[in-house]
Amino acid sequence: MTRICHIEIDDTGLPTPTPEIEQERRVAIFDLLEDNSFVLPDRDGRAVPSGPYRLALAIREGRLVFDIADEGEEKVGEFHLSLGPFKQVVKDYFQICESYFDAVKKLPPSQIEAIDMARRGIHNEGARVLQERLDGKAEVDIDTARRLFTLICVLHFGG
C-alpha cells in the first residue's frame, strides 16, 4: 500500500505544452500509476497513513509542492522543495530532449541511439537529485523518481 494511486498536475497559469511534452507527461503518469513505490516516513513520532496516496504536484511561489492525500482525499502531508537544485539538470534534460525529437525526424538509428543514451543519463541524474531532495520526506525507488522527474520538468519549464 506504499504507492501513488492518483496523480494530479496543477499546471494553472502555465503555457500549453507542446505535443511532445504532453506525450511525455501522459506516458510518465501512466507508467507511474502502473508501477511505483512511494513511502512517507513517520513524522515527529507520529505514524503516517500507509497509502495508497493521491499526489498533487504544483509550483507555488517558486517552489515545487508535493500535496499528499489518502485514497479518501484526506490530506496526509505536504512538502515544498526548492527548484534551485533542479534548474541545471532540467535545462540539460530539455536541451537533450529537443535534440532527440529533432534526431528522430532526420538522423539514422545509430545517432538517435547515442542521443537517447545521453538523454537517459541526464534523466537518471535528475531522478538522483530528486531522491536526495526527498530524503526524510518521502522514499521513492529509482523508477518512481525518474517518472516524477519527468513531471517536474513539465512543471518547471511550464510546457
JSON list of C-alpha atoms in Angstrom, two decimals:
[
{"chain": "A", "resi": 1, "resn": "MET", "atom": "CA", "xyz": [0.00, 0.00, 0.00]},
{"chain": "A", "resi": 2, "resn": "THR", "atom": "CA", "xyz": [3.02, 2.26, -0.23]},
{"chain": "A", "resi": 3, "resn": "ARG", "atom": "CA", "xyz": [2.28, 3.66, -3.64]},
{"chain": "A", "resi": 4, "resn": "ILE", "atom": "CA", "xyz": [0.67, 6.51, -5.55]},
{"chain": "A", "resi": 5, "resn": "CYS", "atom": "CA", "xyz": [-2.82, 5.64, -6.80]},
{"chain": "A", "resi": 6, "resn": "HIS", "atom": "CA", "xyz": [-3.69, 9.00, -8.38]},
{"chain": "A", "resi": 7, "resn": "ILE", "atom": "CA", "xyz": [-1.63, 11.90, -9.65]},
{"chain": "A", "resi": 8, "resn": "GLU", "atom": "CA", "xyz": [-2.71, 15.40, -10.48]},
{"chain": "A", "resi": 9, "resn": "ILE", "atom": "CA", "xyz": [-0.59, 18.10, -12.08]},
{"chain": "A", "resi": 10, "resn": "ASP", "atom": "CA", "xyz": [-1.55, 21.67, -11.28]},
{"chain": "A", "resi": 11, "resn": "ASP", "atom": "CA", "xyz": [-0.44, 23.49, -14.41]},
{"chain": "A", "resi": 12, "resn": "THR", "atom": "CA", "xyz": [-2.58, 26.55, -13.76]},
{"chain": "A", "resi": 13, "resn": "GLY", "atom": "CA", "xyz": [-1.03, 29.55, -15.42]},
{"chain": "A", "resi": 14, "resn": "LEU", "atom": "CA", "xyz": [1.47, 27.55, -17.44]},
{"chain": "A", "resi": 15, "resn": "PRO", "atom": "CA", "xyz": [1.66, 27.73, -21.24]},
{"chain": "A", "resi": 16, "resn": "THR", "atom": "CA", "xyz": [0.07, 24.94, -23.23]},
{"chain": "A", "resi": 17, "resn": "PRO", "atom": "CA", "xyz": [2.62, 22.13, -23.57]},
{"chain": "A", "resi": 18, "resn": "THR", "atom": "CA", "xyz": [3.99, 21.11, -26.95]},
{"chain": "A", "resi": 19, "resn": "PRO", "atom": "CA", "xyz": [2.64, 17.80, -28.32]},
{"chain": "A", "resi": 20, "resn": "GLU", "atom": "CA", "xyz": [5.95, 16.10, -27.43]},
{"chain": "A", "resi": 21, "resn": "ILE", "atom": "CA", "xyz": [5.87, 17.38, -23.85]},
{"chain": "A", "resi": 22, "resn": "GLU", "atom": "CA", "xyz": [2.22, 16.41, -23.48]},
{"chain": "A", "resi": 23, "resn": "GLN", "atom": "CA", "xyz": [3.05, 12.90, -24.69]},
{"chain": "A", "resi": 24, "resn": "GLU", "atom": "CA", "xyz": [5.96, 12.64, -22.20]},
{"chain": "A", "resi": 25, "resn": "ARG", "atom": "CA", "xyz": [3.60, 13.74, -19.45]},
{"chain": "A", "resi": 26, "resn": "ARG", "atom": "CA", "xyz": [0.92, 11.20, -20.37]},
{"chain": "A", "resi": 27, "resn": "VAL", "atom": "CA", "xyz": [3.45, 8.36, -20.55]},
{"chain": "A", "resi": 28, "resn": "ALA", "atom": "CA", "xyz": [5.06, 9.35, -17.22]},
{"chain": "A", "resi": 29, "resn": "ILE", "atom": "CA", "xyz": [1.68, 9.46, -15.46]},
{"chain": "A", "resi": 30, "resn": "PHE", "atom": "CA", "xyz": [0.57, 6.14, -16.99]},
{"chain": "A", "resi": 31, "resn": "ASP", "atom": "CA", "xyz": [3.84, 4.41, -16.08]},
{"chain": "A", "resi": 32, "resn": "LEU", "atom": "CA", "xyz": [3.88, 5.96, -12.63]},
{"chain": "A", "resi": 33, "resn": "LEU", "atom": "CA", "xyz": [0.39, 4.72, -11.82]},
{"chain": "A", "resi": 34, "resn": "GLU", "atom": "CA", "xyz": [1.17, 1.25, -13.20]},
{"chain": "A", "resi": 35, "resn": "ASP", "atom": "CA", "xyz": [4.23, 0.75, -11.00]},
{"chain": "A", "resi": 36, "resn": "ASN", "atom": "CA", "xyz": [5.63, 2.99, -8.28]},
{"chain": "A", "resi": 37, "resn": "SER", "atom": "CA", "xyz": [6.97, 2.99, -4.76]},
{"chain": "A", "resi": 38, "resn": "PHE", "atom": "CA", "xyz": [6.15, 5.95, -2.52]},
{"chain": "A", "resi": 39, "resn": "VAL", "atom": "CA", "xyz": [6.61, 5.74, 1.24]},
{"chain": "A", "resi": 40, "resn": "LEU", "atom": "CA", "xyz": [6.04, 8.53, 3.73]},
{"chain": "A", "resi": 41, "resn": "PRO", "atom": "CA", "xyz": [8.18, 8.12, 6.85]},
{"chain": "A", "resi": 42, "resn": "ASP", "atom": "CA", "xyz": [6.80, 8.67, 10.34]},
{"chain": "A", "resi": 43, "resn": "ARG", "atom": "CA", "xyz": [6.88, 12.34, 11.29]},
{"chain": "A", "resi": 44, "resn": "ASP", "atom": "CA", "xyz": [7.54, 13.75, 14.73]},
{"chain": "A", "resi": 45, "resn": "GLY", "atom": "CA", "xyz": [6.95, 10.31, 16.25]},
{"chain": "A", "resi": 46, "resn": "ARG", "atom": "CA", "xyz": [3.54, 10.06, 14.57]},
{"chain": "A", "resi": 47, "resn": "ALA", "atom": "CA", "xyz": [2.76, 7.29, 12.13]},
{"chain": "A", "resi": 48, "resn": "VAL", "atom": "CA", "xyz": [1.69, 8.44, 8.67]},
{"chain": "A", "resi": 49, "resn": "PRO", "atom": "CA", "xyz": [-1.13, 6.58, 6.88]},
{"chain": "A", "resi": 50, "resn": "SER", "atom": "CA", "xyz": [0.45, 3.92, 4.68]},
{"chain": "A", "resi": 51, "resn": "GLY", "atom": "CA", "xyz": [-1.39, 4.76, 1.48]},
{"chain": "A", "resi": 52, "resn": "PRO", "atom": "CA", "xyz": [-2.09, 4.34, -1.30]},
{"chain": "A", "resi": 53, "resn": "TYR", "atom": "CA", "xyz": [-1.69, 8.08, -1.87]},
{"chain": "A", "resi": 54, "resn": "ARG", "atom": "CA", "xyz": [-3.13, 10.75, -4.10]},
{"chain": "A", "resi": 55, "resn": "LEU", "atom": "CA", "xyz": [-0.36, 13.11, -5.17]},
{"chain": "A", "resi": 56, "resn": "ALA", "atom": "CA", "xyz": [-0.81, 16.63, -6.50]},
{"chain": "A", "resi": 57, "resn": "LEU", "atom": "CA", "xyz": [2.27, 18.35, -7.93]},
{"chain": "A", "resi": 58, "resn": "ALA", "atom": "CA", "xyz": [2.45, 22.11, -8.42]},
{"chain": "A", "resi": 59, "resn": "ILE", "atom": "CA", "xyz": [4.81, 25.01, -8.45]},
{"chain": "A", "resi": 60, "resn": "ARG", "atom": "CA", "xyz": [3.83, 27.72, -5.99]},
{"chain": "A", "resi": 61, "resn": "GLU", "atom": "CA", "xyz": [5.85, 30.78, -5.07]},
{"chain": "A", "resi": 62, "resn": "GLY", "atom": "CA", "xyz": [8.85, 29.34, -6.89]},
{"chain": "A", "resi": 63, "resn": "ARG", "atom": "CA", "xyz": [8.82, 26.03, -5.02]},
{"chain": "A", "resi": 64, "resn": "LEU", "atom": "CA", "xyz": [7.87, 22.51, -6.05]},
{"chain": "A", "resi": 65, "resn": "VAL", "atom": "CA", "xyz": [4.90, 21.39, -3.94]},
{"chain": "A", "resi": 66, "resn": "PHE", "atom": "CA", "xyz": [4.02, 17.77, -3.16]},
{"chain": "A", "resi": 67, "resn": "ASP", "atom": "CA", "xyz": [0.48, 17.71, -1.76]},
{"chain": "A", "resi": 68, "resn": "ILE", "atom": "CA", "xyz": [-0.38, 14.23, -0.50]},
{"chain": "A", "resi": 69, "resn": "ALA", "atom": "CA", "xyz": [-3.75, 12.78, 0.46]},
{"chain": "A", "resi": 70, "resn": "ASP", "atom": "CA", "xyz": [-5.02, 9.31, 1.20]},
{"chain": "A", "resi": 71, "resn": "GLU", "atom": "CA", "xyz": [-7.41, 7.42, -1.07]},
{"chain": "A", "resi": 72, "resn": "GLY", "atom": "CA", "xyz": [-10.36, 9.13, 0.60]},
{"chain": "A", "resi": 73, "resn": "GLU", "atom": "CA", "xyz": [-8.82, 12.51, -0.30]},
{"chain": "A", "resi": 74, "resn": "GLU", "atom": "CA", "xyz": [-7.94, 13.36, 3.31]},
{"chain": "A", "resi": 75, "resn": "LYS", "atom": "CA", "xyz": [-4.72, 15.37, 3.38]},
{"chain": "A", "resi": 76, "resn": "VAL", "atom": "CA", "xyz": [-1.83, 13.45, 4.98]},
{"chain": "A", "resi": 77, "resn": "GLY", "atom": "CA", "xyz": [1.07, 15.75, 4.16]},
{"chain": "A", "resi": 78, "resn": "GLU", "atom": "CA", "xyz": [2.57, 18.49, 2.10]},
{"chain": "A", "resi": 79, "resn": "PHE", "atom": "CA", "xyz": [6.13, 19.49, 1.49]},
{"chain": "A", "resi": 80, "resn": "HIS", "atom": "CA", "xyz": [7.87, 22.08, -0.62]},
{"chain": "A", "resi": 81, "resn": "LEU", "atom": "CA", "xyz": [11.21, 21.70, -2.39]},
{"chain": "A", "resi": 82, "resn": "SER", "atom": "CA", "xyz": [13.44, 24.43, -3.71]},
{"chain": "A", "resi": 83, "resn": "LEU", "atom": "CA", "xyz": [13.69, 24.37, -7.50]},
{"chain": "A", "resi": 84, "resn": "GLY", "atom": "CA", "xyz": [17.32, 25.55, -7.40]},
{"chain": "A", "resi": 85, "resn": "PRO", "atom": "CA", "xyz": [18.91, 22.08, -7.27]},
{"chain": "A", "resi": 86, "resn": "PHE", "atom": "CA", "xyz": [16.82, 21.03, -10.30]},
{"chain": "A", "resi": 87, "resn": "LYS", "atom": "CA", "xyz": [17.46, 24.02, -12.58]},
{"chain": "A", "resi": 88, "resn": "GLN", "atom": "CA", "xyz": [20.59, 22.84, -14.40]},
{"chain": "A", "resi": 89, "resn": "VAL", "atom": "CA", "xyz": [19.56, 19.20, -14.78]},
{"chain": "A", "resi": 90, "resn": "VAL", "atom": "CA", "xyz": [16.10, 20.23, -16.04]},
{"chain": "A", "resi": 91, "resn": "LYS", "atom": "CA", "xyz": [17.67, 22.65, -18.51]},
{"chain": "A", "resi": 92, "resn": "ASP", "atom": "CA", "xyz": [20.08, 19.95, -19.72]},
{"chain": "A", "resi": 93, "resn": "TYR", "atom": "CA", "xyz": [17.24, 17.45, -19.98]},
{"chain": "A", "resi": 94, "resn": "PHE", "atom": "CA", "xyz": [15.11, 19.76, -22.10]},
{"chain": "A", "resi": 95, "resn": "GLN", "atom": "CA", "xyz": [18.03, 20.53, -24.39]},
{"chain": "A", "resi": 96, "resn": "ILE", "atom": "CA", "xyz": [18.80, 16.86, -24.95]},
{"chain": "A", "resi": 97, "resn": "CYS", "atom": "CA", "xyz": [15.10, 16.07, -25.45]},
{"chain": "A", "resi": 98, "resn": "GLU", "atom": "CA", "xyz": [14.91, 18.76, -28.11]},
{"chain": "A", "resi": 99, "resn": "SER", "atom": "CA", "xyz": [17.93, 17.21, -29.84]},
{"chain": "A", "resi": 100, "resn": "TYR", "atom": "CA", "xyz": [16.34, 13.77, -29.55]},
{"chain": "A", "resi": 101, "resn": "PHE", "atom": "CA", "xyz": [13.00, 14.89, -31.02]},
{"chain": "A", "resi": 102, "resn": "ASP", "atom": "CA", "xyz": [14.85, 16.55, -33.92]},
{"chain": "A", "resi": 103, "resn": "ALA", "atom": "CA", "xyz": [17.07, 13.50, -34.43]},
{"chain": "A", "resi": 104, "resn": "VAL", "atom": "CA", "xyz": [14.10, 11.13, -34.65]},
{"chain": "A", "resi": 105, "resn": "LYS", "atom": "CA", "xyz": [12.88, 13.10, -37.65]},
{"chain": "A", "resi": 106, "resn": "LYS", "atom": "CA", "xyz": [16.09, 13.07, -39.67]},
{"chain": "A", "resi": 107, "resn": "LEU", "atom": "CA", "xyz": [19.03, 11.05, -38.31]},
{"chain": "A", "resi": 108, "resn": "PRO", "atom": "CA", "xyz": [19.96, 7.38, -38.69]},
{"chain": "A", "resi": 109, "resn": "PRO", "atom": "CA", "xyz": [19.16, 4.96, -35.83]},
{"chain": "A", "resi": 110, "resn": "SER", "atom": "CA", "xyz": [22.77, 4.81, -34.58]},
{"chain": "A", "resi": 111, "resn": "GLN", "atom": "CA", "xyz": [22.87, 8.57, -33.97]},
{"chain": "A", "resi": 112, "resn": "ILE", "atom": "CA", "xyz": [19.39, 8.55, -32.41]},
{"chain": "A", "resi": 113, "resn": "GLU", "atom": "CA", "xyz": [20.55, 5.81, -30.05]},
{"chain": "A", "resi": 114, "resn": "ALA", "atom": "CA", "xyz": [23.58, 7.84, -28.95]},
{"chain": "A", "resi": 115, "resn": "ILE", "atom": "CA", "xyz": [21.42, 10.87, -28.18]},
{"chain": "A", "resi": 116, "resn": "ASP", "atom": "CA", "xyz": [18.90, 8.67, -26.37]},
{"chain": "A", "resi": 117, "resn": "MET", "atom": "CA", "xyz": [21.67, 7.22, -24.17]},
{"chain": "A", "resi": 118, "resn": "ALA", "atom": "CA", "xyz": [22.71, 10.76, -23.21]},
{"chain": "A", "resi": 119, "resn": "ARG", "atom": "CA", "xyz": [19.07, 11.64, -22.55]},
{"chain": "A", "resi": 120, "resn": "ARG", "atom": "CA", "xyz": [18.69, 8.63, -20.23]},
{"chain": "A", "resi": 121, "resn": "GLY", "atom": "CA", "xyz": [21.86, 9.61, -18.38]},
{"chain": "A", "resi": 122, "resn": "ILE", "atom": "CA", "xyz": [20.59, 13.13, -17.70]},
{"chain": "A", "resi": 123, "resn": "HIS", "atom": "CA", "xyz": [17.20, 11.71, -16.74]},
{"chain": "A", "resi": 124, "resn": "ASN", "atom": "CA", "xyz": [18.88, 9.39, -14.23]},
{"chain": "A", "resi": 125, "resn": "GLU", "atom": "CA", "xyz": [20.78, 12.36, -12.80]},
{"chain": "A", "resi": 126, "resn": "GLY", "atom": "CA", "xyz": [17.51, 14.25, -12.34]},
{"chain": "A", "resi": 127, "resn": "ALA", "atom": "CA", "xyz": [15.98, 11.23, -10.60]},
{"chain": "A", "resi": 128, "resn": "ARG", "atom": "CA", "xyz": [19.01, 11.02, -8.29]},
{"chain": "A", "resi": 129, "resn": "VAL", "atom": "CA", "xyz": [18.69, 14.73, -7.41]},
{"chain": "A", "resi": 130, "resn": "LEU", "atom": "CA", "xyz": [15.00, 14.20, -6.66]},
{"chain": "A", "resi": 131, "resn": "GLN", "atom": "CA", "xyz": [15.71, 11.23, -4.40]},
{"chain": "A", "resi": 132, "resn": "GLU", "atom": "CA", "xyz": [18.25, 13.35, -2.49]},
{"chain": "A", "resi": 133, "resn": "ARG", "atom": "CA", "xyz": [15.79, 16.24, -2.16]},
{"chain": "A", "resi": 134, "resn": "LEU", "atom": "CA", "xyz": [13.07, 13.87, -0.91]},
{"chain": "A", "resi": 135, "resn": "ASP", "atom": "CA", "xyz": [15.32, 12.44, 1.81]},
{"chain": "A", "resi": 136, "resn": "GLY", "atom": "CA", "xyz": [13.41, 12.44, 5.08]},
{"chain": "A", "resi": 137, "resn": "LYS", "atom": "CA", "xyz": [10.17, 13.48, 3.35]},
{"chain": "A", "resi": 138, "resn": "ALA", "atom": "CA", "xyz": [9.37, 10.51, 1.11]},
{"chain": "A", "resi": 139, "resn": "GLU", "atom": "CA", "xyz": [11.14, 7.41, -0.11]},
{"chain": "A", "resi": 140, "resn": "VAL", "atom": "CA", "xyz": [10.87, 6.54, -3.80]},
{"chain": "A", "resi": 141, "resn": "ASP", "atom": "CA", "xyz": [12.62, 3.94, -5.92]},
{"chain": "A", "resi": 142, "resn": "ILE", "atom": "CA", "xyz": [14.64, 4.99, -8.97]},
{"chain": "A", "resi": 143, "resn": "ASP", "atom": "CA", "xyz": [11.85, 4.25, -11.48]},
{"chain": "A", "resi": 144, "resn": "THR", "atom": "CA", "xyz": [9.36, 6.32, -9.49]},
{"chain": "A", "resi": 145, "resn": "ALA", "atom": "CA", "xyz": [11.92, 9.12, -9.18]},
{"chain": "A", "resi": 146, "resn": "ARG", "atom": "CA", "xyz": [12.51, 9.04, -12.96]},
{"chain": "A", "resi": 147, "resn": "ARG", "atom": "CA", "xyz": [8.79, 9.38, -13.71]},
{"chain": "A", "resi": 148, "resn": "LEU", "atom": "CA", "xyz": [8.32, 12.12, -11.12]},
{"chain": "A", "resi": 149, "resn": "PHE", "atom": "CA", "xyz": [11.34, 13.94, -12.57]},
{"chain": "A", "resi": 150, "resn": "THR", "atom": "CA", "xyz": [9.63, 13.94, -15.98]},
{"chain": "A", "resi": 151, "resn": "LEU", "atom": "CA", "xyz": [6.58, 15.57, -14.41]},
{"chain": "A", "resi": 152, "resn": "ILE", "atom": "CA", "xyz": [8.75, 18.11, -12.60]},
{"chain": "A", "resi": 153, "resn": "CYS", "atom": "CA", "xyz": [10.33, 19.03, -15.93]},
{"chain": "A", "resi": 154, "resn": "VAL", "atom": "CA", "xyz": [6.90, 19.69, -17.41]},
{"chain": "A", "resi": 155, "resn": "LEU", "atom": "CA", "xyz": [6.00, 21.92, -14.47]},
{"chain": "A", "resi": 156, "resn": "HIS", "atom": "CA", "xyz": [9.40, 23.58, -14.19]},
{"chain": "A", "resi": 157, "resn": "PHE", "atom": "CA", "xyz": [9.53, 24.78, -17.75]},
{"chain": "A", "resi": 158, "resn": "GLY", "atom": "CA", "xyz": [5.80, 25.40, -18.00]},
{"chain": "A", "resi": 159, "resn": "GLY", "atom": "CA", "xyz": [5.30, 23.19, -21.03]}
]
